[in-house]
mmCIF file of C-alpha atoms in Angstrom:
data_model
loop_
_atom_site.group_PDB
_atom_site.id
_atom_site.type_symbol
_atom_site.label_atom_id
_atom_site.label_comp_id
_atom_site.label_asym_id
_atom_site.label_seq_id
_atom_site.Cartn_x
_atom_site.Cartn_y
_atom_site.Cartn_z
ATOM 1 C CA UNK W 171 0.003 0.022 0.034
ATOM 2 C CA UNK W 172 2.773 2.417 0.948
ATOM 3 C CA UNK W 173 4.645 1.459 -2.203
ATOM 4 C CA UNK W 174 1.811 2.292 -4.545
ATOM 5 C CA UNK W 175 0.439 5.421 -2.748
ATOM 6 C CA UNK W 176 2.317 7.704 -5.143
ATOM 7 C CA UNK W 177 0.337 6.179 -8.010
ATOM 8 C CA UNK W 178 -2.953 7.179 -6.438
ATOM 9 C CA UNK W 179 -2.238 10.843 -5.614
ATOM 10 C CA UNK W 180 0.659 13.222 -5.079
ATOM 11 C CA UNK W 181 -1.330 15.067 -2.369
ATOM 12 C CA UNK W 182 -1.193 12.222 0.180
ATOM 13 C CA UNK W 183 1.356 9.592 1.170
ATOM 14 C CA UNK W 184 0.849 6.436 3.152
ATOM 15 C CA UNK W 185 3.373 5.038 5.602
ATOM 16 C CA UNK W 186 3.091 1.661 7.361
ATOM 17 C CA UNK W 187 4.576 1.076 10.840
ATOM 18 C CA UNK W 188 4.612 -2.107 12.946
ATOM 19 C CA UNK W 189 4.979 -1.506 16.729
ATOM 20 C CA UNK W 190 4.659 -4.708 18.746
ATOM 21 C CA UNK W 191 1.173 -6.044 18.003
ATOM 22 C CA UNK W 192 -0.177 -2.872 16.379
ATOM 23 C CA UNK W 193 0.085 -2.256 12.600
ATOM 24 C CA UNK W 194 -0.486 1.408 11.733
ATOM 25 C CA UNK W 195 -1.218 3.158 8.464
ATOM 26 C CA UNK W 196 -0.135 6.838 8.687
ATOM 27 C CA UNK W 197 -1.666 9.297 6.169
ATOM 28 C CA UNK W 198 0.268 12.459 5.520
ATOM 29 C CA UNK W 199 -0.858 15.441 3.456
ATOM 30 C CA UNK W 200 1.413 17.532 1.260
ATOM 31 C CA UNK W 201 1.202 21.114 0.162
ATOM 32 C CA UNK W 202 -1.322 22.290 -0.714
ATOM 33 C CA UNK W 203 -2.952 20.530 2.232
ATOM 34 C CA UNK W 204 -5.826 18.190 1.357
ATOM 35 C CA UNK W 205 -9.251 18.773 2.799
ATOM 36 C CA UNK W 206 -10.737 16.692 5.593
ATOM 37 C CA UNK W 207 -13.049 15.080 3.002
ATOM 38 C CA UNK W 208 -10.032 13.890 1.043
ATOM 39 C CA UNK W 209 -8.579 12.297 4.150
ATOM 40 C CA UNK W 210 -11.905 10.652 4.857
ATOM 41 C CA UNK W 211 -12.032 9.241 1.320
ATOM 42 C CA UNK W 212 -8.474 7.983 1.627
ATOM 43 C CA UNK W 213 -9.393 6.242 4.844
ATOM 44 C CA UNK W 214 -12.392 4.639 3.175
ATOM 45 C CA UNK W 215 -10.194 3.421 0.301
ATOM 46 C CA UNK W 216 -7.684 1.868 2.703
ATOM 47 C CA UNK W 217 -10.356 -0.029 4.658
ATOM 48 C CA UNK W 218 -12.038 -1.130 1.454
ATOM 49 C CA UNK W 219 -8.736 -2.432 0.106
ATOM 50 C CA UNK W 220 -8.117 -4.434 3.287
ATOM 51 C CA UNK W 221 -11.583 -5.963 3.288
ATOM 52 C CA UNK W 222 -11.469 -6.876 -0.430
ATOM 53 C CA UNK W 223 -7.990 -8.317 -0.261
ATOM 54 C CA UNK W 224 -8.690 -10.449 2.821
ATOM 55 C CA UNK W 225 -12.218 -11.294 1.740
ATOM 56 C CA UNK W 226 -13.404 -10.608 5.305
ATOM 57 C CA UNK W 227 -14.209 -7.736 7.637
ATOM 58 C CA UNK W 228 -11.019 -6.137 8.986
ATOM 59 C CA UNK W 229 -11.828 -3.527 11.614
ATOM 60 C CA UNK W 230 -9.257 -1.041 12.917
ATOM 61 C CA UNK W 231 -8.760 -0.843 16.696
ATOM 62 C CA UNK W 232 -8.187 2.927 16.757
ATOM 63 C CA UNK W 233 -8.258 5.929 14.405
ATOM 64 C CA UNK W 234 -6.296 9.171 14.966
ATOM 65 C CA UNK W 235 -7.058 12.602 13.581
ATOM 66 C CA UNK W 236 -5.344 15.969 13.843
ATOM 67 C CA UNK W 237 -8.687 17.655 14.291
ATOM 68 C CA UNK W 238 -9.931 18.663 17.709
ATOM 69 C CA UNK W 239 -13.478 17.735 16.756
ATOM 70 C CA UNK W 240 -15.755 16.992 13.794
ATOM 71 C CA UNK W 241 -19.205 18.378 12.889
ATOM 72 C CA UNK W 242 -21.835 15.976 14.099
ATOM 73 C CA UNK W 243 -22.779 14.882 10.568
ATOM 74 C CA UNK W 244 -19.121 14.123 9.713
ATOM 75 C CA UNK W 245 -18.522 12.346 13.084
ATOM 76 C CA UNK W 246 -21.444 10.085 12.485
ATOM 77 C CA UNK W 247 -20.100 9.111 9.089
ATOM 78 C CA UNK W 248 -16.536 8.549 10.325
ATOM 79 C CA UNK W 249 -17.662 6.441 13.315
ATOM 80 C CA UNK W 250 -19.701 4.261 10.982
ATOM 81 C CA UNK W 251 -16.739 3.994 8.589
ATOM 82 C CA UNK W 252 -14.029 3.035 11.097
ATOM 83 C CA UNK W 253 -16.234 1.442 13.775
ATOM 84 C CA UNK W 254 -13.618 2.031 16.483
ATOM 85 C CA UNK W 255 -12.311 4.549 19.026
ATOM 86 C CA UNK W 256 -11.346 7.916 17.569
ATOM 87 C CA UNK W 257 -8.427 9.930 19.077
ATOM 88 C CA UNK W 258 -8.461 13.647 18.423
ATOM 89 C CA UNK W 259 -5.587 16.225 18.359
ATOM 90 C CA UNK W 260 -3.133 13.650 17.092
ATOM 91 C CA UNK W 261 0.188 14.570 15.293
ATOM 92 C CA UNK W 262 -1.083 12.936 12.044
ATOM 93 C CA UNK W 263 -3.882 10.932 10.556
ATOM 94 C CA UNK W 264 -3.453 7.282 11.474
ATOM 95 C CA UNK W 265 -5.384 3.974 11.506
ATOM 96 C CA UNK W 266 -4.260 1.181 13.841
ATOM 97 C CA UNK W 267 -4.952 -2.492 13.241
ATOM 98 C CA UNK W 268 -4.411 -5.574 15.305
ATOM 99 C CA UNK W 269 -1.373 -7.113 13.557
ATOM 100 C CA UNK W 270 -2.676 -10.678 14.154
ATOM 101 C CA UNK W 271 -5.478 -9.974 11.703
ATOM 102 C CA UNK W 272 -3.052 -9.004 8.959
ATOM 103 C CA UNK W 273 -0.226 -11.448 9.087
ATOM 104 C CA UNK W 274 -2.095 -14.490 7.735
ATOM 105 C CA UNK W 275 -1.133 -15.305 4.148
ATOM 106 C CA UNK W 276 -3.748 -14.891 1.455
ATOM 107 C CA UNK W 277 -4.895 -18.009 -0.357
ATOM 108 C CA UNK W 278 -4.663 -16.202 -3.665
ATOM 109 C CA UNK W 279 -1.136 -14.830 -3.071
ATOM 110 C CA UNK W 280 1.289 -15.516 -5.889
ATOM 111 C CA UNK W 281 4.780 -14.250 -5.006
ATOM 112 C CA UNK W 282 6.105 -14.753 -8.486
ATOM 113 C CA UNK W 283 3.379 -12.727 -10.147
ATOM 114 C CA UNK W 284 3.550 -9.980 -7.474
ATOM 115 C CA UNK W 285 7.348 -9.559 -7.919
ATOM 116 C CA UNK W 286 7.222 -9.549 -11.715
ATOM 117 C CA UNK W 287 4.390 -7.074 -11.863
ATOM 118 C CA UNK W 288 6.172 -4.860 -9.393
ATOM 119 C CA UNK W 289 9.426 -4.791 -11.355
ATOM 120 C CA UNK W 290 7.843 -4.403 -14.706
ATOM 121 C CA UNK W 291 5.393 -1.742 -13.513
ATOM 122 C CA UNK W 292 8.239 0.398 -12.158
ATOM 123 C CA UNK W 293 10.112 0.070 -15.436
ATOM 124 C CA UNK W 294 7.074 1.075 -17.463
ATOM 125 C CA UNK W 295 6.199 3.980 -15.203
ATOM 126 C CA UNK W 296 9.594 5.482 -15.878
ATOM 127 C CA UNK W 297 8.930 5.354 -19.619
ATOM 128 C CA UNK W 298 5.753 7.465 -19.562
ATOM 129 C CA UNK W 299 5.928 11.177 -20.172
ATOM 130 C CA UNK W 300 2.228 11.900 -20.815
ATOM 131 C CA UNK W 301 0.108 14.776 -19.435
ATOM 132 C CA UNK W 302 -0.925 14.783 -15.764
ATOM 133 C CA UNK W 303 -4.283 13.001 -15.617
ATOM 134 C CA UNK W 304 -3.560 10.370 -18.291
ATOM 135 C CA UNK W 305 -0.182 9.731 -16.646
ATOM 136 C CA UNK W 306 -1.779 9.151 -13.236
ATOM 137 C CA UNK W 307 -4.507 7.021 -14.727
ATOM 138 C CA UNK W 308 -2.126 4.730 -16.565
ATOM 139 C CA UNK W 309 0.011 4.368 -13.491
ATOM 140 C CA UNK W 310 -2.982 3.167 -11.501
ATOM 141 C CA UNK W 311 -3.977 0.833 -14.377
ATOM 142 C CA UNK W 312 -0.495 -0.692 -14.273
ATOM 143 C CA UNK W 313 -0.634 -1.159 -10.502
ATOM 144 C CA UNK W 314 -3.880 -3.178 -10.599
ATOM 145 C CA UNK W 315 -3.813 -4.825 -14.040
ATOM 146 C CA UNK W 316 -2.731 -8.207 -12.715
ATOM 147 C CA UNK W 317 -5.699 -8.577 -10.341
ATOM 148 C CA UNK W 318 -8.276 -9.095 -13.063
ATOM 149 C CA UNK W 319 -10.634 -6.771 -14.930
ATOM 150 C CA UNK W 320 -9.657 -3.097 -14.716
ATOM 151 C CA UNK W 321 -12.633 -0.779 -14.656
ATOM 152 C CA UNK W 322 -12.829 2.943 -15.071
ATOM 153 C CA UNK W 323 -14.661 3.192 -11.728
ATOM 154 C CA UNK W 324 -11.612 1.726 -9.946
ATOM 155 C CA UNK W 325 -9.239 4.190 -11.491
ATOM 156 C CA UNK W 326 -11.553 7.152 -10.842
ATOM 157 C CA UNK W 327 -11.902 6.112 -7.201
ATOM 158 C CA UNK W 328 -8.168 5.850 -6.841
ATOM 159 C CA UNK W 329 -7.815 9.403 -8.261
ATOM 160 C CA UNK W 330 -10.532 10.648 -5.849
ATOM 161 C CA UNK W 331 -12.944 11.696 -8.603
ATOM 162 C CA UNK W 332 -16.040 10.452 -10.339
ATOM 163 C CA UNK W 333 -15.824 8.437 -13.570
ATOM 164 C CA UNK W 334 -17.511 11.355 -15.456
ATOM 165 C CA UNK W 335 -14.928 13.829 -14.185
ATOM 166 C CA UNK W 336 -12.133 11.424 -15.190
ATOM 167 C CA UNK W 337 -13.690 11.175 -18.652
ATOM 168 C CA UNK W 338 -13.681 14.961 -18.970
ATOM 169 C CA UNK W 339 -10.075 15.304 -17.801
ATOM 170 C CA UNK W 340 -8.870 12.587 -20.253
ATOM 171 C CA UNK W 341 -10.893 14.092 -23.074
ATOM 172 C CA UNK W 342 -9.082 17.398 -22.620
ATOM 173 C CA UNK W 343 -5.857 15.472 -23.069
ATOM 174 C CA UNK W 344 -7.233 13.871 -26.233
ATOM 175 C CA UNK W 345 -7.450 10.379 -24.856
ATOM 176 C CA UNK W 346 -9.843 8.095 -22.974
ATOM 177 C CA UNK W 347 -9.844 5.271 -20.478
ATOM 178 C CA UNK W 348 -10.102 2.485 -23.069
ATOM 179 C CA UNK W 349 -7.094 3.801 -25.001
ATOM 180 C CA UNK W 350 -4.966 4.027 -21.861
ATOM 181 C CA UNK W 351 -5.950 0.496 -20.798
ATOM 182 C CA UNK W 352 -4.974 -0.786 -24.242
ATOM 183 C CA UNK W 353 -1.627 1.048 -24.115
ATOM 184 C CA UNK W 354 -0.800 -0.439 -20.715
ATOM 185 C CA UNK W 355 -1.757 -3.975 -21.687
ATOM 186 C CA UNK W 356 0.092 -3.815 -24.987
ATOM 187 C CA UNK W 357 3.298 -2.435 -23.415
ATOM 188 C CA UNK W 358 3.266 -5.001 -20.625
ATOM 189 C CA UNK W 359 2.483 -7.881 -22.967
ATOM 190 C CA UNK W 360 5.428 -6.989 -25.246
ATOM 191 C CA UNK W 361 7.721 -6.644 -22.245
ATOM 192 C CA UNK W 362 6.737 -9.990 -20.810
ATOM 193 C CA UNK W 363 7.090 -11.773 -24.164
ATOM 194 C CA UNK W 364 10.231 -10.100 -25.486
ATOM 195 C CA UNK W 365 12.289 -9.024 -22.447
ATOM 196 C CA UNK W 366 11.314 -11.757 -19.984
ATOM 197 C CA UNK W 367 10.718 -14.395 -22.653
ATOM 198 C CA UNK W 368 7.621 -15.697 -20.951
ATOM 199 C CA UNK W 369 5.255 -18.083 -22.654
ATOM 200 C CA UNK W 370 2.057 -16.794 -24.232
ATOM 201 C CA UNK W 371 0.020 -18.608 -21.578
ATOM 202 C CA UNK W 372 1.962 -17.112 -18.692
ATOM 203 C CA UNK W 373 1.954 -13.605 -20.170
ATOM 204 C CA UNK W 374 -1.838 -13.784 -20.516
ATOM 205 C CA UNK W 375 -2.103 -14.919 -16.931
ATOM 206 C CA UNK W 376 0.042 -12.052 -15.630
ATOM 207 C CA UNK W 377 -2.175 -9.606 -17.480
ATOM 208 C CA UNK W 378 -5.287 -11.026 -15.967
ATOM 209 C CA UNK W 379 -6.641 -13.081 -18.836
ATOM 210 C CA UNK W 380 -8.445 -16.321 -18.005
ATOM 211 C CA UNK W 381 -7.079 -18.314 -20.896
ATOM 212 C CA UNK W 382 -4.562 -18.181 -23.722
ATOM 213 C CA UNK W 383 -7.170 -17.797 -26.423
ATOM 214 C CA UNK W 384 -8.593 -14.612 -24.884
ATOM 215 C CA UNK W 385 -5.148 -13.091 -24.575
ATOM 216 C CA UNK W 386 -4.144 -14.040 -28.118
ATOM 217 C CA UNK W 387 -7.267 -12.418 -29.517
ATOM 218 C CA UNK W 388 -6.644 -9.226 -27.561
ATOM 219 C CA UNK W 389 -2.993 -9.059 -28.552
ATOM 220 C CA UNK W 390 -3.896 -9.413 -32.210
ATOM 221 C CA UNK W 391 -6.377 -6.626 -31.831
ATOM 222 C CA UNK W 392 -3.592 -4.353 -30.452
ATOM 223 C CA UNK W 393 -0.780 -5.256 -32.822
ATOM 224 C CA UNK W 394 -2.312 -6.959 -35.854
ATOM 225 C CA UNK W 395 -0.400 -10.188 -35.149
ATOM 226 C CA UNK W 396 -0.511 -13.090 -32.663
ATOM 227 C CA UNK W 397 1.866 -13.261 -29.708
ATOM 228 C CA UNK W 398 3.648 -16.135 -31.387
ATOM 229 C CA UNK W 399 4.170 -14.151 -34.624
ATOM 230 C CA UNK W 400 5.362 -11.174 -32.584
ATOM 231 C CA UNK W 401 7.979 -13.327 -30.809
ATOM 232 C CA UNK W 402 9.096 -14.820 -34.144
ATOM 233 C CA UNK W 403 9.584 -11.386 -35.755
ATOM 234 C CA UNK W 404 11.333 -10.055 -32.578
ATOM 235 C CA UNK W 405 13.737 -12.981 -32.693
ATOM 236 C CA UNK W 406 14.550 -12.301 -36.377
ATOM 237 C CA UNK W 407 15.497 -8.753 -35.445
#
């Protein structure tokens, strides 16, 4: 989470700290300072990510805020969101979890896929020099592309905006979500096939495709040739 926070927003950063049996997520704002609403949304995203990843309810044991109080309507929302004790006048925004709930390995965890996606994503991020919103969007796409279907709603949520607002921002940069998703998948597919020399089946799996046929069809739609033909031509060069 801390590693990918920069892909979500440059206004907030997430730091994780383990102190005995308490695992804390610290949320820090950067200049210009984000609003309280942005912090609340960030908190909601963190909790949602935890619950989706673990496929169960993971409740924090304590939430910290730099505020001395909240309006009653906001306090009601926050208490319902975190469902735990709230500490006011803290040095930073922070959510504490019981570490025992978080150390159990996930049944779906694949270390090989995680490591390869991480290395390749960083390499690809360094190669992008697009305009601000399309750049942020494609970085988020790259960070979640191995988990399955990537939807515009997911990317918009990560950028703290509605899908319609994201559409408008991308349209001003003369692009759209579908185009960015295609660019990300095509670049990663070529990297896996050519640089890592992965099989067609494994490349499709790393990109979230259920079978080799679906990936081959998609790849041909991007490049005009099958993955096998692409590898053959790349070898000739």
